PDB file of C-alpha atoms in Angstrom:
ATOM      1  CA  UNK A   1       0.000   0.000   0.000  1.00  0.00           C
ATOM      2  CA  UNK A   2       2.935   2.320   0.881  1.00  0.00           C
ATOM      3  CA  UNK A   3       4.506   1.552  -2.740  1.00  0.00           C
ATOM      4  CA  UNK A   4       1.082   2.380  -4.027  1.00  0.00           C
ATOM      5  CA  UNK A   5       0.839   6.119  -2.548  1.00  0.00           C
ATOM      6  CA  UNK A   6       4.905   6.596  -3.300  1.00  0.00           C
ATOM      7  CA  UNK A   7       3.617   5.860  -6.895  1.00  0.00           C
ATOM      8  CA  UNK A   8       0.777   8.566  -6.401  1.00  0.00           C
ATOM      9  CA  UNK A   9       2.779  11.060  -5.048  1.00  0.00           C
ATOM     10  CA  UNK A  10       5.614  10.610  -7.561  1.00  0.00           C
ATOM     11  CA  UNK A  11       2.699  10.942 -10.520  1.00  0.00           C
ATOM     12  CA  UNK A  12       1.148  14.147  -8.792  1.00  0.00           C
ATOM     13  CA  UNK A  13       4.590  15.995  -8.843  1.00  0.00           C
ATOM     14  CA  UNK A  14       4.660  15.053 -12.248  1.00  0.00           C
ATOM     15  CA  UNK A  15       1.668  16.485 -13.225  1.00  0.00           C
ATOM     16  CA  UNK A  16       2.552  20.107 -11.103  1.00  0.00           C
ATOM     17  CA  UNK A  17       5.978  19.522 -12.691  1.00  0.00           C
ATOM     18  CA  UNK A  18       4.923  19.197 -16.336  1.00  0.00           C
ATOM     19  CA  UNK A  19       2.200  21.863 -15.954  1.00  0.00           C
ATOM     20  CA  UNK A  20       4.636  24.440 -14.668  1.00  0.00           C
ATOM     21  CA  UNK A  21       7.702  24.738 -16.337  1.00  0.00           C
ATOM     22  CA  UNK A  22       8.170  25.909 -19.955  1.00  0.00           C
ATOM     23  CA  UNK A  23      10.491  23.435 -21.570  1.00  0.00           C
ATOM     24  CA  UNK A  24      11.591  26.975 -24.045  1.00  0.00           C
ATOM     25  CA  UNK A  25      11.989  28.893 -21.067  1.00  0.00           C
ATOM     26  CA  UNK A  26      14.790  26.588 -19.471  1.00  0.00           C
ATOM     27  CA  UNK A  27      16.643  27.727 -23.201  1.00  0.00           C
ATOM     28  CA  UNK A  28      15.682  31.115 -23.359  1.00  0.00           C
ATOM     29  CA  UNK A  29      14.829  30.153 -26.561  1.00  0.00           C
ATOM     30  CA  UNK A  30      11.582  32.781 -28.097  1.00  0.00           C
ATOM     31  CA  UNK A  31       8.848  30.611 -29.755  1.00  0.00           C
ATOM     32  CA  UNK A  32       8.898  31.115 -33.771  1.00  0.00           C
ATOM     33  CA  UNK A  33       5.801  31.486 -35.885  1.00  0.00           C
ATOM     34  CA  UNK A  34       4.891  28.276 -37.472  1.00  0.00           C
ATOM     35  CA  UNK A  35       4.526  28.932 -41.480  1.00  0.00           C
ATOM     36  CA  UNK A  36       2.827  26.171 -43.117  1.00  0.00           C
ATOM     37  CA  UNK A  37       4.914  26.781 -46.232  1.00  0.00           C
ATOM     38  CA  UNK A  38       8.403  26.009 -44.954  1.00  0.00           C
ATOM     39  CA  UNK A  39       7.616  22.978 -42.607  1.00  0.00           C
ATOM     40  CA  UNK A  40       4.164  20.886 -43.099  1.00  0.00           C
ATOM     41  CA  UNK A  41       3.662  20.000 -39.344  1.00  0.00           C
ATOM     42  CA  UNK A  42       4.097  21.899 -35.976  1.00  0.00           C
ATOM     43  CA  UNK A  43       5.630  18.685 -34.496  1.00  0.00           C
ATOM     44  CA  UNK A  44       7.600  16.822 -37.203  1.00  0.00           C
ATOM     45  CA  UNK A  45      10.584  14.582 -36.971  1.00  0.00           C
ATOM     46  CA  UNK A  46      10.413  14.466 -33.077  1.00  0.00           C
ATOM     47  CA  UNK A  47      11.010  18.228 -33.565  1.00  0.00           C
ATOM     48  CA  UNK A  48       8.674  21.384 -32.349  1.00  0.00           C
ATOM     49  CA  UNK A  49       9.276  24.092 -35.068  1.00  0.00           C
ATOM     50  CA  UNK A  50       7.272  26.588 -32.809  1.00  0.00           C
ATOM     51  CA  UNK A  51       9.533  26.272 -29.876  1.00  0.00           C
ATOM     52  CA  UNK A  52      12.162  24.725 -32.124  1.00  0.00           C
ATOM     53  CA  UNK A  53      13.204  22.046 -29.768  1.00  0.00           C
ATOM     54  CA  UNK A  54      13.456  18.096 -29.996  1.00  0.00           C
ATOM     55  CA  UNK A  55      10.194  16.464 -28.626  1.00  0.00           C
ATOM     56  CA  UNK A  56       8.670  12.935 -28.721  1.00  0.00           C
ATOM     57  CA  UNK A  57       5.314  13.910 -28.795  1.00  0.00           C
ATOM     58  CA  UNK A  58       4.184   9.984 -28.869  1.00  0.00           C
ATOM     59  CA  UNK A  59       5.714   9.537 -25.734  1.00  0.00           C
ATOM     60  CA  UNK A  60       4.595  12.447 -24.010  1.00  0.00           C
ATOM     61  CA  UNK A  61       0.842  11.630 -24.673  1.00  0.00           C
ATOM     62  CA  UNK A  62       1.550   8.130 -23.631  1.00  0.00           C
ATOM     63  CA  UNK A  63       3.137   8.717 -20.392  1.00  0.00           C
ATOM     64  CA  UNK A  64       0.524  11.285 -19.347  1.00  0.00           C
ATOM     65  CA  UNK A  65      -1.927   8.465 -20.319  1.00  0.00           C
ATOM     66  CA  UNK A  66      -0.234   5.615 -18.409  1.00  0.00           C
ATOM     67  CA  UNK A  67       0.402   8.335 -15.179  1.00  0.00           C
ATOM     68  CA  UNK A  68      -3.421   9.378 -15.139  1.00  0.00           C
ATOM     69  CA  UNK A  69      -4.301   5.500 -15.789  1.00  0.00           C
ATOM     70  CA  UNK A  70      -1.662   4.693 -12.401  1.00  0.00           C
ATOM     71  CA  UNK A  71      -3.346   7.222 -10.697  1.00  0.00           C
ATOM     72  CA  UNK A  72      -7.070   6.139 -11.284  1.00  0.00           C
ATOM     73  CA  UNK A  73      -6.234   2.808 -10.476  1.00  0.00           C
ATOM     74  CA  UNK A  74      -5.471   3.977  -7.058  1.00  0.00           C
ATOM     75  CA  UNK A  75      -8.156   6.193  -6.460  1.00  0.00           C
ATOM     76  CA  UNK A  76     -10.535   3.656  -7.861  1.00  0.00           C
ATOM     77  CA  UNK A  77      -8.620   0.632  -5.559  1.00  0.00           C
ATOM     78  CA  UNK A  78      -9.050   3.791  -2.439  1.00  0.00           C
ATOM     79  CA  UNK A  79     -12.518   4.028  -2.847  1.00  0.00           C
ATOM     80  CA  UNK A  80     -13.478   0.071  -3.171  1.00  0.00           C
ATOM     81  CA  UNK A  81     -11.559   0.377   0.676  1.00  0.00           C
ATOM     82  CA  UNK A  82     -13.703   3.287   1.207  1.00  0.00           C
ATOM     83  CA  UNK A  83     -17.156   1.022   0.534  1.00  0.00           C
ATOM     84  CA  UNK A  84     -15.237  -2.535   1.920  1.00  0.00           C
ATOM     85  CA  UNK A  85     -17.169  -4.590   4.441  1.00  0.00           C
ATOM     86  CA  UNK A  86     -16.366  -3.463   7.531  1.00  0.00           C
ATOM     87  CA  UNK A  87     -17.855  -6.482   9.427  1.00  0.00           C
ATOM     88  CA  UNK A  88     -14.899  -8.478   9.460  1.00  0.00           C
ATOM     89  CA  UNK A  89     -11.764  -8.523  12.393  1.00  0.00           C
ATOM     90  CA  UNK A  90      -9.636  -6.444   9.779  1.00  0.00           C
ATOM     91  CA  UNK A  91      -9.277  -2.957  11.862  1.00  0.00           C
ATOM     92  CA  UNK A  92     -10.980  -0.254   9.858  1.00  0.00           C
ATOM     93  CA  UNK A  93      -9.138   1.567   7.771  1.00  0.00           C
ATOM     94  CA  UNK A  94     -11.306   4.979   8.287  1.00  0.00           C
ATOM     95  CA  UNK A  95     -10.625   4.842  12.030  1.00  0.00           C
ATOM     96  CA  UNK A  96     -10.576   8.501  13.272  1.00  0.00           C
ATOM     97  CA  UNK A  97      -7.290   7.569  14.955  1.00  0.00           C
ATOM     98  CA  UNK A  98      -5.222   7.417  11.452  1.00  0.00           C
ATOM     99  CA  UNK A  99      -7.129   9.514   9.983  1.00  0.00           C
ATOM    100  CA  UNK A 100      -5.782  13.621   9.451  1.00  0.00           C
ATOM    101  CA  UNK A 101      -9.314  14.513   7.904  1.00  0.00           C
ATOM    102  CA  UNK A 102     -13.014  13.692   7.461  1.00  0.00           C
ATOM    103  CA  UNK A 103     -13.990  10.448   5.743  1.00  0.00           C
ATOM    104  CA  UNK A 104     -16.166  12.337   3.592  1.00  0.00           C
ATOM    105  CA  UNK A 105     -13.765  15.224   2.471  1.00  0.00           C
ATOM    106  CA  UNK A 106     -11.409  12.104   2.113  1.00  0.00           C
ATOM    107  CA  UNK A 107     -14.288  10.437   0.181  1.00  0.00           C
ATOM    108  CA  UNK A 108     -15.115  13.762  -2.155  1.00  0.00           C
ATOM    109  CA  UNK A 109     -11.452  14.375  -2.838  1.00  0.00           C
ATOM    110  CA  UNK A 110     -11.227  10.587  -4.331  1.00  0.00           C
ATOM    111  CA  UNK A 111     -14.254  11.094  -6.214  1.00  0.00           C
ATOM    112  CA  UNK A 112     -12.948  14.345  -7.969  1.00  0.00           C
ATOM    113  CA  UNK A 113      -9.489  12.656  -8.175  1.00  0.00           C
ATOM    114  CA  UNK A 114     -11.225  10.101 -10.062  1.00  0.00           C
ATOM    115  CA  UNK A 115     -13.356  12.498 -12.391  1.00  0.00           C
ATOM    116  CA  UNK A 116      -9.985  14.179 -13.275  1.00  0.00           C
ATOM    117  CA  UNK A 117      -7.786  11.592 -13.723  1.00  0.00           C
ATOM    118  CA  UNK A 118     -10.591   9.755 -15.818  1.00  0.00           C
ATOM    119  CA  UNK A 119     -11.210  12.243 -18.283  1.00  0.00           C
ATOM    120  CA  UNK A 120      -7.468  12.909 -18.663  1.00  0.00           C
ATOM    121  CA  UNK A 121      -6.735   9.253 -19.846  1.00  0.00           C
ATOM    122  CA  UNK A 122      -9.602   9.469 -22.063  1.00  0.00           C
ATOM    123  CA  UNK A 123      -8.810  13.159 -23.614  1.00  0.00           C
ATOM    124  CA  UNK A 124      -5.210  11.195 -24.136  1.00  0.00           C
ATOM    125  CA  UNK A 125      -6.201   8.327 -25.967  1.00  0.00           C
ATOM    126  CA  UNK A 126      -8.767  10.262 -27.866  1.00  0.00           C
ATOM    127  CA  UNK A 127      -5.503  12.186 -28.876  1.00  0.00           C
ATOM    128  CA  UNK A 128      -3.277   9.557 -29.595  1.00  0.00           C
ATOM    129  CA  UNK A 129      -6.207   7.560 -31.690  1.00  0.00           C
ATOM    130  CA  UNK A 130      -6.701  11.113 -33.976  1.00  0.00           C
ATOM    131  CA  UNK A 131      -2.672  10.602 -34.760  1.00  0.00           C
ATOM    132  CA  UNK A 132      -2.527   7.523 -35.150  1.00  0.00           C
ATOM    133  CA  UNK A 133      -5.753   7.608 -37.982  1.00  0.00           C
ATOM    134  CA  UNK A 134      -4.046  10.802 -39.241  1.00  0.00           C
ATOM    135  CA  UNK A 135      -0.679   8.999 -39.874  1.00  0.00           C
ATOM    136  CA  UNK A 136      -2.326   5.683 -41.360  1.00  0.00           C
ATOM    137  CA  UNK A 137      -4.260   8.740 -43.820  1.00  0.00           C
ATOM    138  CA  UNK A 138      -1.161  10.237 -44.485  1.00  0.00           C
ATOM    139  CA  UNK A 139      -2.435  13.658 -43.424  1.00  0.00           C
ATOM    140  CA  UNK A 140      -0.809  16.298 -41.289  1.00  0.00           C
ATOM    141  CA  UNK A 141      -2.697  18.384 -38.714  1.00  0.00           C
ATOM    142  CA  UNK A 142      -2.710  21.478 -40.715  1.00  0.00           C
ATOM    143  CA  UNK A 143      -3.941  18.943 -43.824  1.00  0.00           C
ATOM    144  CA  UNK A 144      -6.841  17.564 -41.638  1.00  0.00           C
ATOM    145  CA  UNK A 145      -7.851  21.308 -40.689  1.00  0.00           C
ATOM    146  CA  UNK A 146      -7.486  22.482 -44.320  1.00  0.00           C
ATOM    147  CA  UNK A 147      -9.859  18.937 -45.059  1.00  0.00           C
ATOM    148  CA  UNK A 148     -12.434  19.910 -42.443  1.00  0.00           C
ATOM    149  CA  UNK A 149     -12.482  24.000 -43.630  1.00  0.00           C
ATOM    150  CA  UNK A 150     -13.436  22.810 -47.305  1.00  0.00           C
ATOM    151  CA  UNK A 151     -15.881  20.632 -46.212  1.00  0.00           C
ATOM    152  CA  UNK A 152     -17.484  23.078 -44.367  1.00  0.00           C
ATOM    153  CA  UNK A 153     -17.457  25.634 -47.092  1.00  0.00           C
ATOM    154  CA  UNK A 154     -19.185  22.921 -48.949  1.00  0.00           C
ATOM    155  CA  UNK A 155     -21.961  22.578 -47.062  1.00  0.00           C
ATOM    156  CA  UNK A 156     -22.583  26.131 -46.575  1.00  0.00           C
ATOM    157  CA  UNK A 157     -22.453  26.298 -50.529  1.00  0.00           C
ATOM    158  CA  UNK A 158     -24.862  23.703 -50.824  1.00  0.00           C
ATOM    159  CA  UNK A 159     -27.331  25.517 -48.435  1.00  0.00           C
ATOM    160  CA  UNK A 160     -27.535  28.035 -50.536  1.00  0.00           C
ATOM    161  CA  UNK A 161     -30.586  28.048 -53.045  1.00  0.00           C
ATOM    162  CA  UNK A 162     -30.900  30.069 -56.142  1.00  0.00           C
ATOM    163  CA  UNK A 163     -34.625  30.681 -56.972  1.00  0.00           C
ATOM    164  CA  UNK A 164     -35.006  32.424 -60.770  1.00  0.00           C
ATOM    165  CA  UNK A 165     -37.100  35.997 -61.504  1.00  0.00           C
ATOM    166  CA  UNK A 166     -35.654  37.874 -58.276  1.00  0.00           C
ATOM    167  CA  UNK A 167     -31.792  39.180 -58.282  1.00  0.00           C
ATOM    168  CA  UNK A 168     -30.620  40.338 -54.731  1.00  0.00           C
ATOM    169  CA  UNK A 169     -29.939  43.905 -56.268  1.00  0.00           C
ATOM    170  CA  UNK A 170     -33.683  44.151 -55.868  1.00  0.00           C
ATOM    171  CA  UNK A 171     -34.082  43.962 -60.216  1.00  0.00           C
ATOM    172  CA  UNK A 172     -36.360  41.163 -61.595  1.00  0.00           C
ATOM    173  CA  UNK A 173     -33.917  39.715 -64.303  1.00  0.00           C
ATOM    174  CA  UNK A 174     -31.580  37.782 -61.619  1.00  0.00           C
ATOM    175  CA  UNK A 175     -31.754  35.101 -58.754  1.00  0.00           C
ATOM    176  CA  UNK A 176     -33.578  34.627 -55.533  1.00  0.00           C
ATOM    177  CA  UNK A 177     -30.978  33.650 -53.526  1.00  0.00           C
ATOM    178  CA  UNK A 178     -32.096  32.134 -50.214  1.00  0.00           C
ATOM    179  CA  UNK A 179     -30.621  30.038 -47.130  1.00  0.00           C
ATOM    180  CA  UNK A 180     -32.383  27.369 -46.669  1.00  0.00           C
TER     181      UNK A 180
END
């Protein structure tokens, strides 16, 4: 149980770790514009051409997936102890006496721990499933975004109807143009 809340701690500092420092910053180097011209991807080649830096961006998105997956699994394994049958000779863990808070701010804590680390394991693999179909397509970011834009403007083109005898000028020779 000890090695299990080492584990949690370790993965929480990670988190504060990875969420405050600027990998650029430790360089002093000033984050570039990305042109789509010169270089087809932000990330490409394991490098960043924003913050111009080498990056494994695979194995950042997996580690944050299998920290917030370590970290579920002991919030989730916390709360079955939190609901475990407390009829047999096994002391209960919820005494007061080890204890430092309430079993129910101790109980709401695990719950939002839960919620958090949850949808962070899900936002990752959601993340890492988009590359993974985007590399199998052979399509960059930018190309998927560029995809998506045309397809929009070709709905909104389609929407539009042209009705004959009524021109939007307001003479009667044209088109009535209408959204439909």
């Amino acid at each position: 149980m000890a090695g299990l809340g080492v584990c949690f701690v370790w993965i929480i500092g990670c988190f504060i770790y990875a969420s405050q420092v600027d990998p650029s910053g430790m360089t002093g180097v000033v984050p570039a514009p990305f042109i789509p011209s010169r270089n087809e991807h932000v990330i490409e080649n394991d490098f960043c051409n924003v913050c111009r830096m080498d990056v494994i961006f695979v194995l950042f998105v997996s580690s944050v997936f299998i920290g917030s997956s370590i970290g579920l699994s002991v919030c989730f394994y916390g709360l079955c102890l939190f609901f475990h049958d407390e009829t047999s000779d096994i002391p209960s863990k919820f005494d007061p006496d080890y204890m430092a808070f309430n079993k129910f701010t101790w109980l709401t804590l695990c719950l939002t721990s839960v919620f958090l680390l949850a949808f962070t394991a899900v936002s990752t693999v959601t993340l890492l499933g988009f590359h993974t179909i985007l590399c199998f397509q052979g399509l960059s970011t930018i190309d998927y975004v560029q995809k998506m834009r045309d397809r929009m403007k070709q709905k909104r083109a389609k929407r539009v109807e042209v009705h004959p005898g009524y021109d939007a000028t307001g003479s009667t020779g044209g088109h009535d143009v209408r959204q439909v």
